[in-house]
Amino acid sequence: MINGYITESLEGRDIKIKLVGFKKGLFYTLRAEQGLVLYSGAEISSSSASQEIKPIIVIQDINVTPDLHSLLELTPRLNFSGQINHGTINGTITEEQRGMALHIDGENIQINGLPIIEKIGVYGDGNLMFNFQRNHRKGEIIFSIDNAMLKGALTGISALPLHSFRNVKGLLTIGDASIAVNSLTLEGKGIYSRIKGLIRESNFDGNIEIMMDSSFELYPTLKSLLAQYKVSEGFYVIPYVHKI
Protein backbone atom coordinates (compact mmCIF):
# COMPACT_ATOMS: atom_id res chain seq x y z
CA MET A 1 0.00 0.00 0.00
CA ILE A 2 2.80 2.44 0.94
CA ASN A 3 4.76 1.48 -2.17
CA GLY A 4 1.74 2.47 -4.27
CA TYR A 5 1.21 5.62 -2.21
CA ILE A 6 4.79 6.75 -2.90
CA THR A 7 4.83 5.95 -6.62
CA GLU A 8 1.43 7.58 -7.16
CA SER A 9 2.62 10.82 -5.55
CA LEU A 10 5.86 10.93 -7.55
CA GLU A 11 4.74 9.76 -10.98
CA GLY A 12 3.63 12.17 -13.69
CA ARG A 13 2.56 12.13 -17.32
CA ASP A 14 5.79 10.57 -18.64
CA ILE A 15 7.56 9.95 -15.33
CA LYS A 16 7.57 6.44 -13.89
CA ILE A 17 8.93 5.38 -10.51
CA LYS A 18 10.32 2.00 -9.56
CA LEU A 19 11.39 1.09 -6.02
CA VAL A 20 13.98 -1.69 -5.76
CA GLY A 21 14.43 -3.71 -2.55
CA PHE A 22 11.49 -2.07 -0.77
CA LYS A 23 11.01 -3.63 2.71
CA LYS A 24 10.03 -2.98 6.29
CA GLY A 25 12.62 -1.63 8.74
CA LEU A 26 12.54 -1.22 12.52
CA PHE A 27 9.22 -0.21 14.10
CA TYR A 28 7.23 1.76 11.48
CA THR A 29 10.13 2.61 9.17
CA LEU A 30 10.59 1.33 5.63
CA ARG A 31 13.50 1.40 3.25
CA ALA A 32 14.36 0.80 -0.38
CA GLU A 33 17.78 0.02 -1.80
CA GLN A 34 17.09 2.16 -4.86
CA GLY A 35 14.48 4.41 -6.39
CA LEU A 36 14.59 4.71 -10.19
CA VAL A 37 13.05 7.71 -11.90
CA LEU A 38 12.41 6.93 -15.57
CA TYR A 39 11.29 9.34 -18.27
CA SER A 40 9.05 7.31 -20.55
CA GLY A 41 5.41 6.61 -21.28
CA ALA A 42 6.13 2.91 -21.64
CA GLU A 43 5.40 0.23 -19.08
CA ILE A 44 8.23 -0.68 -16.71
CA SER A 45 9.05 -4.31 -16.21
CA SER A 46 8.44 -5.59 -12.69
CA SER A 47 11.83 -7.29 -12.68
CA SER A 48 14.11 -4.71 -14.30
CA ALA A 49 14.04 -1.55 -16.35
CA SER A 50 14.17 -1.98 -20.11
CA GLN A 51 17.52 -1.41 -21.78
CA GLU A 52 15.88 1.33 -23.84
CA ILE A 53 14.38 3.04 -20.76
CA LYS A 54 17.29 4.26 -18.69
CA PRO A 55 16.74 6.09 -15.39
CA ILE A 56 17.30 9.85 -15.37
CA ILE A 57 17.74 9.80 -11.58
CA VAL A 58 18.88 7.00 -9.27
CA ILE A 59 18.20 7.48 -5.55
CA GLN A 60 20.13 5.24 -3.16
CA ASP A 61 19.37 4.09 0.42
CA ILE A 62 15.85 5.49 0.71
CA ASN A 63 14.41 5.65 4.23
CA VAL A 64 10.68 6.26 4.77
CA THR A 65 9.01 7.12 8.07
CA PRO A 66 5.23 7.58 8.42
CA ASP A 67 4.28 10.59 10.55
CA LEU A 68 1.95 9.04 13.12
CA HIS A 69 0.67 12.41 14.39
CA SER A 70 -0.52 13.32 10.88
CA LEU A 71 -2.70 10.19 10.81
CA LEU A 72 -4.69 11.52 13.76
CA GLU A 73 -5.25 14.77 11.85
CA LEU A 74 -6.45 12.78 8.81
CA THR A 75 -3.65 14.24 6.64
CA PRO A 76 -1.31 11.22 6.25
CA ARG A 77 2.30 12.24 5.68
CA LEU A 78 5.45 10.29 4.87
CA ASN A 79 8.92 11.65 5.58
CA PHE A 80 11.73 10.28 3.44
CA SER A 81 15.44 10.70 2.81
CA GLY A 82 18.02 9.26 0.44
CA GLN A 83 21.22 9.85 -1.49
CA ILE A 84 21.82 10.99 -5.06
CA ASN A 85 25.35 10.99 -6.46
CA HIS A 86 27.06 11.61 -3.09
CA GLY A 87 24.49 14.24 -2.08
CA THR A 88 21.40 14.03 0.10
CA ILE A 89 17.67 14.55 -0.36
CA ASN A 90 14.94 15.00 2.24
CA GLY A 91 11.24 15.31 1.59
CA THR A 92 7.64 14.81 2.57
CA ILE A 93 4.60 13.33 0.84
CA THR A 94 1.28 14.57 2.23
CA GLU A 95 -2.24 13.56 1.26
CA GLU A 96 -4.53 16.58 0.99
CA GLN A 97 -8.17 17.00 -0.01
CA ARG A 98 -7.30 17.84 -3.61
CA GLY A 99 -4.55 15.24 -4.00
CA MET A 100 -0.94 14.58 -3.10
CA ALA A 101 1.50 17.31 -2.06
CA LEU A 102 5.22 16.67 -2.51
CA HIS A 103 8.20 18.62 -1.19
CA ILE A 104 11.86 17.63 -1.77
CA ASP A 105 15.12 19.41 -0.90
CA GLY A 106 18.48 18.25 -2.27
CA GLU A 107 22.00 19.48 -1.60
CA ASN A 108 25.65 18.69 -2.35
CA ILE A 109 24.69 16.49 -5.31
CA GLN A 110 27.58 15.98 -7.73
CA ILE A 111 26.51 16.57 -11.33
CA ASN A 112 29.33 14.42 -12.74
CA GLY A 113 27.64 11.25 -14.01
CA LEU A 114 24.11 12.47 -13.21
CA PRO A 115 21.93 11.11 -16.09
CA ILE A 116 19.29 13.88 -16.00
CA ILE A 117 22.05 16.49 -16.53
CA GLU A 118 23.99 14.54 -19.16
CA LYS A 119 20.77 13.95 -21.13
CA ILE A 120 20.89 17.58 -22.32
CA GLY A 121 24.61 17.38 -23.15
CA VAL A 122 26.01 18.92 -19.94
CA TYR A 123 29.07 17.21 -18.45
CA GLY A 124 31.63 18.18 -15.82
CA ASP A 125 31.75 18.89 -12.09
CA GLY A 126 29.71 21.05 -9.74
CA ASN A 127 27.46 20.95 -6.68
CA LEU A 128 23.72 20.81 -7.34
CA MET A 129 21.17 22.13 -4.85
CA PHE A 130 17.42 22.11 -5.50
CA ASN A 131 13.99 22.65 -4.02
CA PHE A 132 11.00 20.89 -5.57
CA GLN A 133 7.35 21.33 -4.65
CA ARG A 134 4.26 19.87 -6.29
CA ASN A 135 0.62 20.30 -5.38
CA HIS A 136 -2.36 18.95 -7.30
CA ARG A 137 -0.33 17.88 -10.37
CA LYS A 138 1.43 21.22 -10.71
CA GLY A 139 5.00 21.67 -9.57
CA GLU A 140 7.93 24.04 -9.36
CA ILE A 141 11.64 23.35 -9.11
CA ILE A 142 14.33 25.88 -8.22
CA PHE A 143 17.95 24.76 -8.55
CA SER A 144 21.51 26.00 -8.71
CA ILE A 145 24.92 24.56 -9.58
CA ASP A 146 27.82 26.22 -7.76
CA ASN A 147 31.54 25.96 -8.50
CA ALA A 148 30.71 24.53 -11.90
CA MET A 149 33.47 23.19 -14.15
CA LEU A 150 31.44 22.16 -17.17
CA LYS A 151 32.54 20.55 -20.43
CA GLY A 152 31.28 20.49 -23.99
CA ALA A 153 28.34 22.49 -25.30
CA LEU A 154 24.56 22.32 -25.18
CA THR A 155 23.29 19.73 -27.65
CA GLY A 156 22.92 21.40 -31.03
CA ILE A 157 24.56 24.69 -29.92
CA SER A 158 28.30 24.18 -30.34
CA ALA A 159 28.83 27.96 -30.23
CA LEU A 160 27.99 28.05 -26.51
CA PRO A 161 31.12 26.79 -24.63
CA LEU A 162 29.93 25.52 -21.26
CA HIS A 163 33.41 25.62 -19.68
CA SER A 164 33.10 29.43 -19.59
CA PHE A 165 30.31 29.28 -16.97
CA ARG A 166 30.82 28.90 -13.22
CA ASN A 167 27.30 29.29 -11.84
CA VAL A 168 23.97 27.93 -13.07
CA LYS A 169 20.50 28.77 -11.74
CA GLY A 170 17.09 27.64 -12.90
CA LEU A 171 13.35 27.88 -12.33
CA LEU A 172 11.01 25.35 -13.94
CA THR A 173 7.23 25.05 -13.70
CA ILE A 174 5.80 21.58 -14.22
CA GLY A 175 2.27 20.97 -15.49
CA ASP A 176 0.36 17.85 -16.55
CA ALA A 177 1.52 17.93 -20.18
CA SER A 178 4.42 20.39 -20.27
CA ILE A 179 7.40 21.85 -18.41
CA ALA A 180 7.99 25.59 -18.66
CA VAL A 181 11.62 26.64 -18.46
CA ASN A 182 10.91 30.02 -16.89
CA SER A 183 14.58 30.83 -16.54
CA LEU A 184 17.81 28.89 -16.84
CA THR A 185 20.78 31.20 -16.38
CA LEU A 186 24.49 30.54 -16.80
CA GLU A 187 27.09 33.05 -15.58
CA GLY A 188 30.79 33.40 -16.23
CA LYS A 189 33.40 36.12 -16.50
CA GLY A 190 32.20 38.54 -19.17
CA ILE A 191 29.34 36.30 -20.33
CA TYR A 192 25.77 35.67 -19.22
CA SER A 193 23.25 33.36 -20.88
CA ARG A 194 19.53 32.79 -20.25
CA ILE A 195 17.43 29.97 -21.67
CA LYS A 196 13.63 30.17 -21.74
CA GLY A 197 11.05 27.95 -23.40
CA LEU A 198 8.60 25.08 -23.14
CA ILE A 199 9.11 21.31 -23.05
CA ARG A 200 6.14 19.43 -24.48
CA GLU A 201 6.05 15.80 -25.66
CA SER A 202 9.84 15.52 -25.18
CA ASN A 203 10.54 18.56 -27.37
CA PHE A 204 12.06 21.82 -26.15
CA ASP A 205 11.04 24.97 -28.02
CA GLY A 206 12.47 28.28 -26.85
CA ASN A 207 15.30 30.80 -27.07
CA ILE A 208 18.83 31.20 -25.78
CA GLU A 209 19.87 34.75 -24.93
CA ILE A 210 23.58 35.53 -24.72
CA MET A 211 25.07 38.73 -23.31
CA MET A 212 28.83 39.25 -23.34
CA ASP A 213 31.47 41.95 -23.31
CA SER A 214 35.12 42.29 -24.28
CA SER A 215 36.32 40.83 -20.95
CA PHE A 216 35.05 37.42 -22.08
CA GLU A 217 38.05 35.35 -23.23
CA LEU A 218 36.35 34.09 -26.40
CA TYR A 219 34.60 37.34 -27.25
CA PRO A 220 36.08 37.85 -30.79
CA THR A 221 35.41 34.24 -31.82
CA LEU A 222 31.90 34.01 -30.39
CA LYS A 223 31.00 37.43 -31.74
CA SER A 224 31.76 36.19 -35.24
CA LEU A 225 29.93 32.86 -34.81
CA LEU A 226 26.80 34.55 -33.45
CA ALA A 227 26.64 37.43 -35.95
CA GLN A 228 23.38 36.21 -37.51
CA TYR A 229 21.67 36.22 -34.07
CA LYS A 230 22.78 39.73 -33.08
CA VAL A 231 20.07 41.98 -31.60
CA SER A 232 22.37 44.73 -30.35
CA GLU A 233 26.04 45.09 -29.45
CA GLY A 234 26.93 42.19 -27.15
CA PHE A 235 23.37 40.79 -27.10
CA TYR A 236 22.26 37.75 -29.13
CA VAL A 237 19.06 35.66 -29.27
CA ILE A 238 19.23 32.12 -30.68
CA PRO A 239 16.03 30.14 -31.46
CA TYR A 240 16.50 26.70 -29.87
CA VAL A 241 14.41 23.63 -30.75
CA HIS A 242 15.69 20.33 -29.40
CA LYS A 243 14.50 16.76 -28.80
CA ILE A 244 14.94 15.89 -25.13
Short mmCIF file of C-alpha atoms in Angstrom, two decimals, residues 75-211:
data_model
loop_
_atom_site.label_atom_id
_atom_site.label_comp_id
_atom_site.label_asym_id
_atom_site.label_seq_id
_atom_site.Cartn_x
_atom_site.Cartn_y
_atom_site.Cartn_z
CA THR A 75 -3.65 14.24 6.64
CA PRO A 76 -1.31 11.22 6.25
CA ARG A 77 2.30 12.24 5.68
CA LEU A 78 5.45 10.29 4.87
CA ASN A 79 8.92 11.65 5.58
CA PHE A 80 11.73 10.28 3.44
CA SER A 81 15.44 10.70 2.81
CA GLY A 82 18.02 9.26 0.44
CA GLN A 83 21.22 9.85 -1.49
CA ILE A 84 21.82 10.99 -5.06
CA ASN A 85 25.35 10.99 -6.46
CA HIS A 86 27.06 11.61 -3.09
CA GLY A 87 24.49 14.24 -2.08
CA THR A 88 21.40 14.03 0.10
CA ILE A 89 17.67 14.55 -0.36
CA ASN A 90 14.94 15.00 2.24
CA GLY A 91 11.24 15.31 1.59
CA THR A 92 7.64 14.81 2.57
CA ILE A 93 4.60 13.33 0.84
CA THR A 94 1.28 14.57 2.23
CA GLU A 95 -2.24 13.56 1.26
CA GLU A 96 -4.53 16.58 0.99
CA GLN A 97 -8.17 17.00 -0.01
CA ARG A 98 -7.30 17.84 -3.61
CA GLY A 99 -4.55 15.24 -4.00
CA MET A 100 -0.94 14.58 -3.10
CA ALA A 101 1.50 17.31 -2.06
CA LEU A 102 5.22 16.67 -2.51
CA HIS A 103 8.20 18.62 -1.19
CA ILE A 104 11.86 17.63 -1.77
CA ASP A 105 15.12 19.41 -0.90
CA GLY A 106 18.48 18.25 -2.27
CA GLU A 107 22.00 19.48 -1.60
CA ASN A 108 25.65 18.69 -2.35
CA ILE A 109 24.69 16.49 -5.31
CA GLN A 110 27.58 15.98 -7.73
CA ILE A 111 26.51 16.57 -11.33
CA ASN A 112 29.33 14.42 -12.74
CA GLY A 113 27.64 11.25 -14.01
CA LEU A 114 24.11 12.47 -13.21
CA PRO A 115 21.93 11.11 -16.09
CA ILE A 116 19.29 13.88 -16.00
CA ILE A 117 22.05 16.49 -16.53
CA GLU A 118 23.99 14.54 -19.16
CA LYS A 119 20.77 13.95 -21.13
CA ILE A 120 20.89 17.58 -22.32
CA GLY A 121 24.61 17.38 -23.15
CA VAL A 122 26.01 18.92 -19.94
CA TYR A 123 29.07 17.21 -18.45
CA GLY A 124 31.63 18.18 -15.82
CA ASP A 125 31.75 18.89 -12.09
CA GLY A 126 29.71 21.05 -9.74
CA ASN A 127 27.46 20.95 -6.68
CA LEU A 128 23.72 20.81 -7.34
CA MET A 129 21.17 22.13 -4.85
CA PHE A 130 17.42 22.11 -5.50
CA ASN A 131 13.99 22.65 -4.02
CA PHE A 132 11.00 20.89 -5.57
CA GLN A 133 7.35 21.33 -4.65
CA ARG A 134 4.26 19.87 -6.29
CA ASN A 135 0.62 20.30 -5.38
CA HIS A 136 -2.36 18.95 -7.30
CA ARG A 137 -0.33 17.88 -10.37
CA LYS A 138 1.43 21.22 -10.71
CA GLY A 139 5.00 21.67 -9.57
CA GLU A 140 7.93 24.04 -9.36
CA ILE A 141 11.64 23.35 -9.11
CA ILE A 142 14.33 25.88 -8.22
CA PHE A 143 17.95 24.76 -8.55
CA SER A 144 21.51 26.00 -8.71
CA ILE A 145 24.92 24.56 -9.58
CA ASP A 146 27.82 26.22 -7.76
CA ASN A 147 31.54 25.96 -8.50
CA ALA A 148 30.71 24.53 -11.90
CA MET A 149 33.47 23.19 -14.15
CA LEU A 150 31.44 22.16 -17.17
CA LYS A 151 32.54 20.55 -20.43
CA GLY A 152 31.28 20.49 -23.99
CA ALA A 153 28.34 22.49 -25.30
CA LEU A 154 24.56 22.32 -25.18
CA THR A 155 23.29 19.73 -27.65
CA GLY A 156 22.92 21.40 -31.03
CA ILE A 157 24.56 24.69 -29.92
CA SER A 158 28.30 24.18 -30.34
CA ALA A 159 28.83 27.96 -30.23
CA LEU A 160 27.99 28.05 -26.51
CA PRO A 161 31.12 26.79 -24.63
CA LEU A 162 29.93 25.52 -21.26
CA HIS A 163 33.41 25.62 -19.68
CA SER A 164 33.10 29.43 -19.59
CA PHE A 165 30.31 29.28 -16.97
CA ARG A 166 30.82 28.90 -13.22
CA ASN A 167 27.30 29.29 -11.84
CA VAL A 168 23.97 27.93 -13.07
CA LYS A 169 20.50 28.77 -11.74
CA GLY A 170 17.09 27.64 -12.90
CA LEU A 171 13.35 27.88 -12.33
CA LEU A 172 11.01 25.35 -13.94
CA THR A 173 7.23 25.05 -13.70
CA ILE A 174 5.80 21.58 -14.22
CA GLY A 175 2.27 20.97 -15.49
CA ASP A 176 0.36 17.85 -16.55
CA ALA A 177 1.52 17.93 -20.18
CA SER A 178 4.42 20.39 -20.27
CA ILE A 179 7.40 21.85 -18.41
CA ALA A 180 7.99 25.59 -18.66
CA VAL A 181 11.62 26.64 -18.46
CA ASN A 182 10.91 30.02 -16.89
CA SER A 183 14.58 30.83 -16.54
CA LEU A 184 17.81 28.89 -16.84
CA THR A 185 20.78 31.20 -16.38
CA LEU A 186 24.49 30.54 -16.80
CA GLU A 187 27.09 33.05 -15.58
CA GLY A 188 30.79 33.40 -16.23
CA LYS A 189 33.40 36.12 -16.50
CA GLY A 190 32.20 38.54 -19.17
CA ILE A 191 29.34 36.30 -20.33
CA TYR A 192 25.77 35.67 -19.22
CA SER A 193 23.25 33.36 -20.88
CA ARG A 194 19.53 32.79 -20.25
CA ILE A 195 17.43 29.97 -21.67
CA LYS A 196 13.63 30.17 -21.74
CA GLY A 197 11.05 27.95 -23.40
CA LEU A 198 8.60 25.08 -23.14
CA ILE A 199 9.11 21.31 -23.05
CA ARG A 200 6.14 19.43 -24.48
CA GLU A 201 6.05 15.80 -25.66
CA SER A 202 9.84 15.52 -25.18
CA ASN A 203 10.54 18.56 -27.37
CA PHE A 204 12.06 21.82 -26.15
CA ASP A 205 11.04 24.97 -28.02
CA GLY A 206 12.47 28.28 -26.85
CA ASN A 207 15.30 30.80 -27.07
CA ILE A 208 18.83 31.20 -25.78
CA GLU A 209 19.87 34.75 -24.93
CA ILE A 210 23.58 35.53 -24.72
CA MET A 211 25.07 38.73 -23.31
#
